[in-house]
Tab-separated table of C-alpha atoms in Angstrom:
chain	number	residue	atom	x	y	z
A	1	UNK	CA	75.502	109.712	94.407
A	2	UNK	CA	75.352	111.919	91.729
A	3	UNK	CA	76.397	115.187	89.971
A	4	UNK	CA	73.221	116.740	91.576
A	5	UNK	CA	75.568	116.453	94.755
A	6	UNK	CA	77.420	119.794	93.604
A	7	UNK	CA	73.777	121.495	93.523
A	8	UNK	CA	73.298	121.521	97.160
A	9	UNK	CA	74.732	124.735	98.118
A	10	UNK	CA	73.118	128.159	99.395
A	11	UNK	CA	75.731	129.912	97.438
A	12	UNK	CA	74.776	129.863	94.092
A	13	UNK	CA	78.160	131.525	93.374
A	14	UNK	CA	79.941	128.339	95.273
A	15	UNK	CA	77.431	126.071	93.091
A	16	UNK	CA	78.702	127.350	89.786
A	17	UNK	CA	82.540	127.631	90.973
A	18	UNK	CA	82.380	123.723	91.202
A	19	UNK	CA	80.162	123.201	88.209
A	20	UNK	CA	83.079	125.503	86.299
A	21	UNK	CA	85.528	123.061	87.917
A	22	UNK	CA	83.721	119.773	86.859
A	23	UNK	CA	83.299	120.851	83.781
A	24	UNK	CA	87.116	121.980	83.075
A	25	UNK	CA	87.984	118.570	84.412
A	26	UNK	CA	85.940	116.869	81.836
A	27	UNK	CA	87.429	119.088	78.933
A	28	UNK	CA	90.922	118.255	80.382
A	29	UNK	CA	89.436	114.596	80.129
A	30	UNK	CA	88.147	115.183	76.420
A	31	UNK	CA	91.286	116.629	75.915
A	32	UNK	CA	93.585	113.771	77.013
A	33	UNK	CA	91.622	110.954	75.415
A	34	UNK	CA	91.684	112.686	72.031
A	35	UNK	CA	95.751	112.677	72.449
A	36	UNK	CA	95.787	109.055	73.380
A	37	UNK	CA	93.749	108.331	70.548
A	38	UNK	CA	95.573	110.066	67.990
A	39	UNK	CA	99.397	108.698	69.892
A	40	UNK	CA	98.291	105.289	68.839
A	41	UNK	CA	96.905	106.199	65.294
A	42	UNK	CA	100.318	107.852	64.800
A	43	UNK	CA	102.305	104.735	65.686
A	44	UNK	CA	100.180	102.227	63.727
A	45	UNK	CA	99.977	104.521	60.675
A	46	UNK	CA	103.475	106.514	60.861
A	47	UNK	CA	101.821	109.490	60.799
A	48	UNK	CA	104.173	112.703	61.958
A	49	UNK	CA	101.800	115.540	61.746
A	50	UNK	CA	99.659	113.822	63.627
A	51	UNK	CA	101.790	113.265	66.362
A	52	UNK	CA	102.976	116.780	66.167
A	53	UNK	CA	99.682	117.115	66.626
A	54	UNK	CA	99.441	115.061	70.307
A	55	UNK	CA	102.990	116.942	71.355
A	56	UNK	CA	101.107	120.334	70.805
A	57	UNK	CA	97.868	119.396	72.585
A	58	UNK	CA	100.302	118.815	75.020
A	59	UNK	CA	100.873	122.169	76.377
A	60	UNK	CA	97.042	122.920	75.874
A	61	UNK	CA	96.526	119.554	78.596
A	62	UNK	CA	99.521	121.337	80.906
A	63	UNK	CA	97.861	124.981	80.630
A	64	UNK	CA	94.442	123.346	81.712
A	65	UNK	CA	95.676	121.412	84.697
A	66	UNK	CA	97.476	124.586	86.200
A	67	UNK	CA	94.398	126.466	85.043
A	68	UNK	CA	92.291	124.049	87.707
A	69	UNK	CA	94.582	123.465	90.158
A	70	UNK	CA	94.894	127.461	91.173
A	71	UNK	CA	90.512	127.541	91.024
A	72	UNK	CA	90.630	124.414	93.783
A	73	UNK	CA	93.426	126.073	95.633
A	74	UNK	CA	91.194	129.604	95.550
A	75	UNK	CA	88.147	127.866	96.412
A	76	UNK	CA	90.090	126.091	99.450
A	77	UNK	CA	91.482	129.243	100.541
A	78	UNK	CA	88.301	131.565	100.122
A	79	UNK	CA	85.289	128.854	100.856
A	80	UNK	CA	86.792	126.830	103.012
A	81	UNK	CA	84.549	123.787	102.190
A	82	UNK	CA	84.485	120.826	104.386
A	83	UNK	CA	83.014	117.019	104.154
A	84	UNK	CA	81.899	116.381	100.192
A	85	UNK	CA	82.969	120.020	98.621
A	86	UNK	CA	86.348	119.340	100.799
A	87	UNK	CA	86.655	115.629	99.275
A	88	UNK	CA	85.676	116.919	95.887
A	89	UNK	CA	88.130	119.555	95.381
A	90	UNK	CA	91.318	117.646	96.590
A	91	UNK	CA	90.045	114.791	94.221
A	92	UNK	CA	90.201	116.805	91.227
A	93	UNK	CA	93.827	118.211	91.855
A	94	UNK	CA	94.905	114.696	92.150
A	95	UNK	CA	92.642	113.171	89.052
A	96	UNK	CA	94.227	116.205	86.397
A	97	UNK	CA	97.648	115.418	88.211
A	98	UNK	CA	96.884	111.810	86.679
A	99	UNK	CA	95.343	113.370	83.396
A	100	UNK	CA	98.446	115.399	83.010
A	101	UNK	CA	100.464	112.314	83.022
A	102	UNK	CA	98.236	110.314	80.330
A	103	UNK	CA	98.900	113.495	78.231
A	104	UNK	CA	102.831	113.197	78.987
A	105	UNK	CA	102.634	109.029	78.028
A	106	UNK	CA	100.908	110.179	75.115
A	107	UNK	CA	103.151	112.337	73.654
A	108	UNK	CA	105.699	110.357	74.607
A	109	UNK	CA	104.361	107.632	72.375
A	110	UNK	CA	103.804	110.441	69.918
A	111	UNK	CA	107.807	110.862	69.956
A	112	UNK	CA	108.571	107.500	69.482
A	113	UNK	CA	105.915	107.326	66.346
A	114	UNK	CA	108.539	110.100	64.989
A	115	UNK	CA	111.331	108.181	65.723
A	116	UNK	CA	110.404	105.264	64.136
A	117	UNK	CA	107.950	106.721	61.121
A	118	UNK	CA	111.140	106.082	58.773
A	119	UNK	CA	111.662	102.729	59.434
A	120	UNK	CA	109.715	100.060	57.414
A	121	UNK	CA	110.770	96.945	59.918
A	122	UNK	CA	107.050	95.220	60.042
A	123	UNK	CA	105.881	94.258	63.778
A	124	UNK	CA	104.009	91.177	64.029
A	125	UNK	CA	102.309	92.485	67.164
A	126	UNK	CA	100.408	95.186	65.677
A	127	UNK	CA	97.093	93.385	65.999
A	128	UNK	CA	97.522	92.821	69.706
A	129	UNK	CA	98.844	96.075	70.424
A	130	UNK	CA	95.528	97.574	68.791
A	131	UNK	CA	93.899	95.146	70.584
A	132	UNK	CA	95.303	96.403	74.594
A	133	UNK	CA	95.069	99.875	72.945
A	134	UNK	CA	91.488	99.335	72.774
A	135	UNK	CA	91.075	98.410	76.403
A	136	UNK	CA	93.227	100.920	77.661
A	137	UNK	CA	91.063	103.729	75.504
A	138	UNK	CA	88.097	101.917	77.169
A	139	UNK	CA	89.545	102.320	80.497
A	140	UNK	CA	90.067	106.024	80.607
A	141	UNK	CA	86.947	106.886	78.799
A	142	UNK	CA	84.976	104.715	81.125
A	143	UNK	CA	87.023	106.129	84.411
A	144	UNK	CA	86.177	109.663	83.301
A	145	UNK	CA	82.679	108.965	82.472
A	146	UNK	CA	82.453	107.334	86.098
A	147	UNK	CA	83.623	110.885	87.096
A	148	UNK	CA	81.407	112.981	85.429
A	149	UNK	CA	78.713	110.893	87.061
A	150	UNK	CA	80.266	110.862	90.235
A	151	UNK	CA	79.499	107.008	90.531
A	152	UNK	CA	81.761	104.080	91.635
A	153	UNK	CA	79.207	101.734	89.947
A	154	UNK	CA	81.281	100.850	86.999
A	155	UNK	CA	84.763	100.999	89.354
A	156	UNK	CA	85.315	97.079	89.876
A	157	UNK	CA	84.569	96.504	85.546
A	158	UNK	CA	87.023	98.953	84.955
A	159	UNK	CA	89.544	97.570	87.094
A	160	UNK	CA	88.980	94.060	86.043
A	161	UNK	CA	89.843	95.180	82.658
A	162	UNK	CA	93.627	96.625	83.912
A	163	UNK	CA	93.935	92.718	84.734
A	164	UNK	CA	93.301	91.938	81.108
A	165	UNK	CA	95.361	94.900	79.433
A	166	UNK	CA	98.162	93.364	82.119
A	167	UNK	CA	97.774	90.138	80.760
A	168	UNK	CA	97.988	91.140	77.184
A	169	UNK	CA	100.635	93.970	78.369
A	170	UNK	CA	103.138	90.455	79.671
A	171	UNK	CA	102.715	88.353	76.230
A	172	UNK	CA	103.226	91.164	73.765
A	173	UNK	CA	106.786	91.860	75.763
A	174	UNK	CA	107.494	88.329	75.325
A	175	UNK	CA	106.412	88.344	71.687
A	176	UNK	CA	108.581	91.054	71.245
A	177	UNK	CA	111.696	89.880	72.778
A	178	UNK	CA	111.091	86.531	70.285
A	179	UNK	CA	110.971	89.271	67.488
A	180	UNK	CA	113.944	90.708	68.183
A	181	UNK	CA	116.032	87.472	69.049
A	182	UNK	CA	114.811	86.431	65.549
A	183	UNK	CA	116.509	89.046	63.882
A	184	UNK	CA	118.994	91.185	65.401
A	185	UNK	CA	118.441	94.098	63.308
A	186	UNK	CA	114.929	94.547	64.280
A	187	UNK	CA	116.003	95.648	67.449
A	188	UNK	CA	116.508	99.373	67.309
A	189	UNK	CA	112.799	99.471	65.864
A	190	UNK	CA	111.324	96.849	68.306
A	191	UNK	CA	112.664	98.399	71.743
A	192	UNK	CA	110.224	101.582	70.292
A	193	UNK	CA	107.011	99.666	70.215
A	194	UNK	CA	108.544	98.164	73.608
A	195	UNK	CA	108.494	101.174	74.888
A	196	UNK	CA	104.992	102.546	73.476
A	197	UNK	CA	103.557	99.132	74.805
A	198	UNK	CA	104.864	99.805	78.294
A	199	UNK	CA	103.436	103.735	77.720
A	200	UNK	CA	99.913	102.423	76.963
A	201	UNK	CA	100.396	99.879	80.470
A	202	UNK	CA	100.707	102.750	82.280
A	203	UNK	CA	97.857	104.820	80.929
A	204	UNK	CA	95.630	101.959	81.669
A	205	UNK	CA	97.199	102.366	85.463
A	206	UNK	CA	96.635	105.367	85.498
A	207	UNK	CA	92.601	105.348	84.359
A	208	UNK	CA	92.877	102.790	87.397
A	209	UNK	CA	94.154	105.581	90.258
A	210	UNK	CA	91.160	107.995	88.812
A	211	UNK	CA	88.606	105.132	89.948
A	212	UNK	CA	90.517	105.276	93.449
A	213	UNK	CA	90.481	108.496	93.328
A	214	UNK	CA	86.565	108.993	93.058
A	215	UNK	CA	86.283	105.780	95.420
A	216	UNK	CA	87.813	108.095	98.171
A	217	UNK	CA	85.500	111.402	96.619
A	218	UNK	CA	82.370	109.117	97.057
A	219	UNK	CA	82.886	107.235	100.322
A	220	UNK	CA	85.464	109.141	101.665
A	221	UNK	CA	87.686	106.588	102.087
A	222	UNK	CA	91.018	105.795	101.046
A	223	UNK	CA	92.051	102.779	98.838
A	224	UNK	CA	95.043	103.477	96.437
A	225	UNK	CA	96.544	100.598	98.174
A	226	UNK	CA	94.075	97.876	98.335
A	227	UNK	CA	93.988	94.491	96.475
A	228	UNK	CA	91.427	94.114	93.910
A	229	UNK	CA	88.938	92.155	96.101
A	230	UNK	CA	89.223	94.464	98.718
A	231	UNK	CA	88.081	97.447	96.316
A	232	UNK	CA	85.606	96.071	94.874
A	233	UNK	CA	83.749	95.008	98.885
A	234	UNK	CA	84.679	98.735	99.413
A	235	UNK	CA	82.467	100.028	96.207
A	236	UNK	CA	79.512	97.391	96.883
A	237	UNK	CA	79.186	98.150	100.903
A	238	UNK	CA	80.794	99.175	103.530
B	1	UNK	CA	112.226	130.926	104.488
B	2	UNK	CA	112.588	128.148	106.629
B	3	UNK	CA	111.256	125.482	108.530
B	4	UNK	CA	110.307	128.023	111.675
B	5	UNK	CA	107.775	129.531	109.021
B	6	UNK	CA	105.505	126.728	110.467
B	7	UNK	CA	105.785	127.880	114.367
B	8	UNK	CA	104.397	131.025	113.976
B	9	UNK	CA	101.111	130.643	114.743
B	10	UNK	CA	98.996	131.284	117.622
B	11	UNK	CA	97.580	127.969	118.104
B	12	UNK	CA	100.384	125.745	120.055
B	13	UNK	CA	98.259	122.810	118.722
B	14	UNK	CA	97.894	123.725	114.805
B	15	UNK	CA	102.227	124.407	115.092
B	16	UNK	CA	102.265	120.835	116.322
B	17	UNK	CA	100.606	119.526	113.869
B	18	UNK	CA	102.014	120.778	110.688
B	19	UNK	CA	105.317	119.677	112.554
B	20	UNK	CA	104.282	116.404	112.851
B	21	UNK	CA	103.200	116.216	108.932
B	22	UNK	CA	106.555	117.966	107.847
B	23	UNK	CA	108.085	115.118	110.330
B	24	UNK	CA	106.354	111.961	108.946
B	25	UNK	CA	107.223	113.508	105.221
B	26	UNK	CA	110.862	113.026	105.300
B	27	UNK	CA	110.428	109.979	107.473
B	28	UNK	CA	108.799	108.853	104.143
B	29	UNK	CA	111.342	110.220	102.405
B	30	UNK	CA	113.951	108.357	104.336
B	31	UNK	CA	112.257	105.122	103.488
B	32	UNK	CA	112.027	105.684	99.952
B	33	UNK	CA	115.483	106.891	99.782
B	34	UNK	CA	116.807	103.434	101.553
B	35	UNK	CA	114.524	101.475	99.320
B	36	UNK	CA	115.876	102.967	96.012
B	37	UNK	CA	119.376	102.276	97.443
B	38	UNK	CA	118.649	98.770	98.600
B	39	UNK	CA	117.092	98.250	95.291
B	40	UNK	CA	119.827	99.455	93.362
B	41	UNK	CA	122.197	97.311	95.352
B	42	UNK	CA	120.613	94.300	94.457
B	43	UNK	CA	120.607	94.964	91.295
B	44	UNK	CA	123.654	94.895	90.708
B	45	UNK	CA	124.513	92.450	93.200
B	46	UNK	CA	121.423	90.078	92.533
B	47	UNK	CA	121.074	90.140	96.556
B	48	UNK	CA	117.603	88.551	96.495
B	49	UNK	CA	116.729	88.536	100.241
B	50	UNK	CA	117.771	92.426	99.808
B	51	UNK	CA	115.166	93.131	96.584
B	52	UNK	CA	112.473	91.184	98.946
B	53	UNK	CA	112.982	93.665	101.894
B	54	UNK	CA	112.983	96.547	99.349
B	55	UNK	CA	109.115	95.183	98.726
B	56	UNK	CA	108.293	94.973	101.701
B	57	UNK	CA	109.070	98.017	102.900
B	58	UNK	CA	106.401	99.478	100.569
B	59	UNK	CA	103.745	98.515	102.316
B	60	UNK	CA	105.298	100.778	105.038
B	61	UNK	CA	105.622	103.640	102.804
B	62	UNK	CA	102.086	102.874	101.043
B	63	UNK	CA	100.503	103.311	104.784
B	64	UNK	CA	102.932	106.277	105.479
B	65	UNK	CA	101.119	108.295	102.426
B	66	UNK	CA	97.602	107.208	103.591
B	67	UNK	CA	98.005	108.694	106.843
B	68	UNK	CA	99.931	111.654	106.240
B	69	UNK	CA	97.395	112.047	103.095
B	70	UNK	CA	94.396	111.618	105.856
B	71	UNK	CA	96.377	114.169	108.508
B	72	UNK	CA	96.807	116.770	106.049
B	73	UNK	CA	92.586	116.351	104.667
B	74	UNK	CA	91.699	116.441	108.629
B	75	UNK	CA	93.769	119.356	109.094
B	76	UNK	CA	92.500	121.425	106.053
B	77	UNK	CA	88.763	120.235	107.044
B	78	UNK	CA	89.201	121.386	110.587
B	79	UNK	CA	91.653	124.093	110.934
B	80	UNK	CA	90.438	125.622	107.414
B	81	UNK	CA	94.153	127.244	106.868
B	82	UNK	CA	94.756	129.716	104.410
B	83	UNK	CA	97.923	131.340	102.775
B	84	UNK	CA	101.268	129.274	103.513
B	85	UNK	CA	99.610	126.861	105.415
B	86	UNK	CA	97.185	125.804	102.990
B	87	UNK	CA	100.037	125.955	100.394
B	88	UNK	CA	101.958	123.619	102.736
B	89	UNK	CA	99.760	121.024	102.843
B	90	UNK	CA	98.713	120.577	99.230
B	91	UNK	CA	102.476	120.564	98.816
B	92	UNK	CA	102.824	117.653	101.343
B	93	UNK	CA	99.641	115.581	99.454
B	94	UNK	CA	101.417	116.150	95.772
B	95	UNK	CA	105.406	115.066	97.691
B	96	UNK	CA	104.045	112.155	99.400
B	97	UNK	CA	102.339	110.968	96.185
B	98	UNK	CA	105.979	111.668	94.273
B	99	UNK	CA	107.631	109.365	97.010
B	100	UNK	CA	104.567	106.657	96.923
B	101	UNK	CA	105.547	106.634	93.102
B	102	UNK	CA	109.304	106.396	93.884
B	103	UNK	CA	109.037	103.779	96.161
B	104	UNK	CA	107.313	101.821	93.198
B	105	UNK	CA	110.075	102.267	91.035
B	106	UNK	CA	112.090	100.743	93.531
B	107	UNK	CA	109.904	98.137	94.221
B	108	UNK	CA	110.329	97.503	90.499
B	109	UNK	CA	113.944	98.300	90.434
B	110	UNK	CA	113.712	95.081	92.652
B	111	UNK	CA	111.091	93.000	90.884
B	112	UNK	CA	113.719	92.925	87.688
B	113	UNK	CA	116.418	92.405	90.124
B	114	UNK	CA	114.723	89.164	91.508
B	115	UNK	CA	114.145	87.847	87.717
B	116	UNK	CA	117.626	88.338	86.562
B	117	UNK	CA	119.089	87.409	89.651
B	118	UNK	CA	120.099	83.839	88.118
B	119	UNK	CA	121.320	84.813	84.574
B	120	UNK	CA	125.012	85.295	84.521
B	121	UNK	CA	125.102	87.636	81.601
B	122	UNK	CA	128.070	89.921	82.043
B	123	UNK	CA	126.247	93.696	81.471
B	124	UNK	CA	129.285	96.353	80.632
B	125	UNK	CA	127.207	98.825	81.328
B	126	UNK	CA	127.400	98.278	85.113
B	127	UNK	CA	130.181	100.793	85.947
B	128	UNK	CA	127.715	103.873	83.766
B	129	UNK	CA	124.731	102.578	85.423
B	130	UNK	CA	126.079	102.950	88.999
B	131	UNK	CA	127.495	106.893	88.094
B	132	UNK	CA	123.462	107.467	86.416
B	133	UNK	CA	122.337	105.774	89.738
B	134	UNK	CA	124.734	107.749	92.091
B	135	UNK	CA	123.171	110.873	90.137
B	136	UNK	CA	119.709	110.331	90.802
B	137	UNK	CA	120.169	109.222	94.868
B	138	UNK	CA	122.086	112.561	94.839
B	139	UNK	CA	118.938	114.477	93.529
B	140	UNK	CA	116.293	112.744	95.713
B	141	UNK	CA	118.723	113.323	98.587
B	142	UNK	CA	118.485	116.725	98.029
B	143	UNK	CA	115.308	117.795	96.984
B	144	UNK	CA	114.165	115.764	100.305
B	145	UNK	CA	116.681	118.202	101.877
B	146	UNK	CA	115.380	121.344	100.657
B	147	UNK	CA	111.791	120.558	101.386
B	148	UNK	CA	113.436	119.789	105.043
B	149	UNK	CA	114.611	123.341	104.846
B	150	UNK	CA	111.841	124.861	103.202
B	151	UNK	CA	114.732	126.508	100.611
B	152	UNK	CA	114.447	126.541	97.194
B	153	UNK	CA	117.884	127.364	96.636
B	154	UNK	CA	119.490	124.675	95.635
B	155	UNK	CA	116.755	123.766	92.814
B	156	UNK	CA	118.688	125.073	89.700
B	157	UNK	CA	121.435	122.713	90.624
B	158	UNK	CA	118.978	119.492	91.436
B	159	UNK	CA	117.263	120.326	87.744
B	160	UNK	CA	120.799	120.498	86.126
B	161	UNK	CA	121.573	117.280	87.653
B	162	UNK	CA	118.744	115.988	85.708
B	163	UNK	CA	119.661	116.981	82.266
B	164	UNK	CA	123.034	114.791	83.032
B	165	UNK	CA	120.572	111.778	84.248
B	166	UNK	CA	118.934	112.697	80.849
B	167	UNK	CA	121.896	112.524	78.782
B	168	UNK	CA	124.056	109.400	80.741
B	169	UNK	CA	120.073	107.830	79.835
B	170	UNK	CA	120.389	107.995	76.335
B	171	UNK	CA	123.888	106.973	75.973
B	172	UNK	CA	123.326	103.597	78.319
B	173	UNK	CA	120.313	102.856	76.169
B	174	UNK	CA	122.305	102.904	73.121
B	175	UNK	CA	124.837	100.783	74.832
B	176	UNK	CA	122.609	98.676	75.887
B	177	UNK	CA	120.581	98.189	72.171
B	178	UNK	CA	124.885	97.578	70.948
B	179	UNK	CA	125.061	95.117	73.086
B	180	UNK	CA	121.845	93.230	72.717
B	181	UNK	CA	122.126	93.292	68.523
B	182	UNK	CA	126.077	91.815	69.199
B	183	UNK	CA	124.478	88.657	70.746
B	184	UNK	CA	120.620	88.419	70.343
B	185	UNK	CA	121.049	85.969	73.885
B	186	UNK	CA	121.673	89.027	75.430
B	187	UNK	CA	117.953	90.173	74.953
B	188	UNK	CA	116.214	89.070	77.723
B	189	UNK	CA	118.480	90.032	80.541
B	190	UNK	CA	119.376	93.197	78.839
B	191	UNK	CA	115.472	94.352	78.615
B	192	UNK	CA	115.570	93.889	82.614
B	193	UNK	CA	118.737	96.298	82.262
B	194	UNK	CA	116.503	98.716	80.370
B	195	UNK	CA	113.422	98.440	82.069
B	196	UNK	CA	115.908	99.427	85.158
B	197	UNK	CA	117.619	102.367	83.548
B	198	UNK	CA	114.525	103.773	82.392
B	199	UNK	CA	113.063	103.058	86.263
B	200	UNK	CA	115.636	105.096	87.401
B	201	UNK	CA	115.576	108.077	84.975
B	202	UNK	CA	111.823	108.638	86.157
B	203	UNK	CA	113.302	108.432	89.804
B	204	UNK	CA	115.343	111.753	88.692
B	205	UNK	CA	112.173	113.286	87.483
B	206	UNK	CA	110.263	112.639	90.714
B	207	UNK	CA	112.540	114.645	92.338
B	208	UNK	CA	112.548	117.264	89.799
B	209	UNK	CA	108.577	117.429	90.548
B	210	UNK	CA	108.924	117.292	94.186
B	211	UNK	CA	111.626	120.762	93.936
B	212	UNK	CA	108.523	122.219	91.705
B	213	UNK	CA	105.685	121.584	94.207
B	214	UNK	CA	108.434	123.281	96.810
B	215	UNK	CA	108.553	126.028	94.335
B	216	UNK	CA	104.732	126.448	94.570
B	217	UNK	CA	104.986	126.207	97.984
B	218	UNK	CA	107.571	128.803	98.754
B	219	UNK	CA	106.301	131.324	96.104
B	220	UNK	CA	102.735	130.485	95.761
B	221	UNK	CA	103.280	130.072	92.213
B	222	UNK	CA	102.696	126.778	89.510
B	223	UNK	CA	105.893	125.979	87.787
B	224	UNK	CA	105.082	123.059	86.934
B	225	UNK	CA	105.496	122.954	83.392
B	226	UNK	CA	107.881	125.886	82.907
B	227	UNK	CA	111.296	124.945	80.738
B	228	UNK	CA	114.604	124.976	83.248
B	229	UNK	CA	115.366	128.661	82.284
B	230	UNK	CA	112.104	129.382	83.684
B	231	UNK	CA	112.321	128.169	86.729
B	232	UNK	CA	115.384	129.198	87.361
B	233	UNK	CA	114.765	132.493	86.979
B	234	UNK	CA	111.440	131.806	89.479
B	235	UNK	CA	113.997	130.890	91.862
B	236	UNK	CA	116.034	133.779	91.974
B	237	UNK	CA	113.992	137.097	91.576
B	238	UNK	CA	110.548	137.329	90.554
């Protein structure tokens, strides 16, 4: 399956109302990953214009994903689509519903970078937070890029990394509980990278429900509640 | 409006459908509403048997949000509805997916409930928590009860009730950090206090999301990311 799918109809009009679509989706996408990105420079580096920055992108992300939420809606109403086009559209309202909510985590981490740009208390984590930061960007780049190419291939690597940011998500905690038990007065300062760890978890959930998401564009199928075995025998056959 | 908006058309069988959906909804929403309870009962109780039913009984609301999600995608395939109807059920995909996410929490809610069911650390906080809690059941109650009646009236009030969720929040995390820095072998039990809090703040927004996607339903119109004056106004006149 691929993008060549949304070629297929006699309406050249319909054709170019879901390429418009696809396309807004993927500059939502751009959109979202450049605000992660810059969240998680701001918190390493302290740096409050540039999570100003992420908090006004913010509105730009919201503005986009009522922007394509109304087209699907108007294409439902006035095309009526049914089988793929059908699939397609009600999969995009729910992957910018999880887009918009990567933009909120990111901002929210972007708040938090604010908060706690004044305070000089040195984590000992840092290198392992960059570290799951890393997957998690990898995650969402690599779910999106599965969407643009409307392929499950890379679905079951993507999810197998959520099992490693997981991992790594459960030791920093417990590295930073250590940290704080050490020294009382590093807690204020430590329950903010607690809570921009836990942010970043998410996000990498989140990549995860876009896979599902396309799972159920491409075979039609629905798996948001399957283990990992079973979704990954779902993307190779049947 | 109201709930007869959905008898009106011509089709005895397409009435009985959407009835059925709107049915199974707030059978979902029953479920979830008894899980956050149950969950929030064993927290503070540390009633383990009652955090492992509180699990279980997601897999019951997990399937409930397949099938209703499936029902509404057959319906919009097959019956190709425009107007209110088609408004009605990409309201019903977007609530069910709130609930799924709400039942989550409270599977959470009851995950931290399980792991600090043995400590014996005395939280103060218990007698704030359970008024913060009591806040948010109220909202879900009643957001579930306005999409049962199809009225957006009583939205302003369910959004106000958030920005005193919001508030009672902040002031039980900063408790909570107090109380941790007082004695650092508070930490761990008190992060399972947090991670709970903050669990149920984002129940509080779930409902706020579900009262916008009745919003959009009712008056056709996004409000998602409009600020409270906003929507108020929405609400009321225009």
């Amino acid at each position: 399956m691929d993008s060549n799918k949304i070629g297929h109809h006699i309406s050249g009009q319909f054709n170019k109302e879901l390429e418009d679509i696809r396309n807004k989706v993927l500059t939502m996408g751009g959109l979202v990953e450049q605000q992660v990105e810059l969240a998680m420079q701001a918190f390493s580096t302290g740096d409050i214009e540039m999570a100003e920055l992420v908090i006004k992108q913010d509105n730009q992300v919201d503005a986009l994903e009522v922007e394509i939420d109304r087209e699907c809606t108007q294409i439902l109403a006035l095309r009526q689509p049914a089988a793929f086009d059908l699939r397609l559209l009600l999969t995009v309202i729910k992957v910018i519903n999880e887009l918009e909510i990567v933009g909120d985590l990111a901002e929210r981490i972007s708040k938090l970078a604010i908060q706690s740009a004044d305070s000089d208390g040195k984590i000992d984590q840092y290198y392992e937070i960059q570290h799951m930061s890393n997957l998690v960007k990898d995650m969402l780049h690599r779910s999106l890029d599965a969407f643009a190419r409307m392929s499950i291939e890379e679905v079951p690597a993507i999810t197998h990394l959520d099992d490693n940011v997981d991992r790594e998500y459960a030791s920093i905690i417990r590295q930073l509980i250590t940290h704080m038990m050490e020294d009382p007065r590093n807690i204020t300062r430590t329950i903010n990278v607690l809570w921009t760890v836990r942010a970043m978890e998410r996000i990498g959930d989140h990549a995860c429900y876009i896979c599902e998401h396309l799972i159920y564009m491409v075979k039609g199928e629905a798996v948001r509640h399957l283990s990992r075995e079973e979704l990954e025998k779902k993307v190779k056959g049947g």
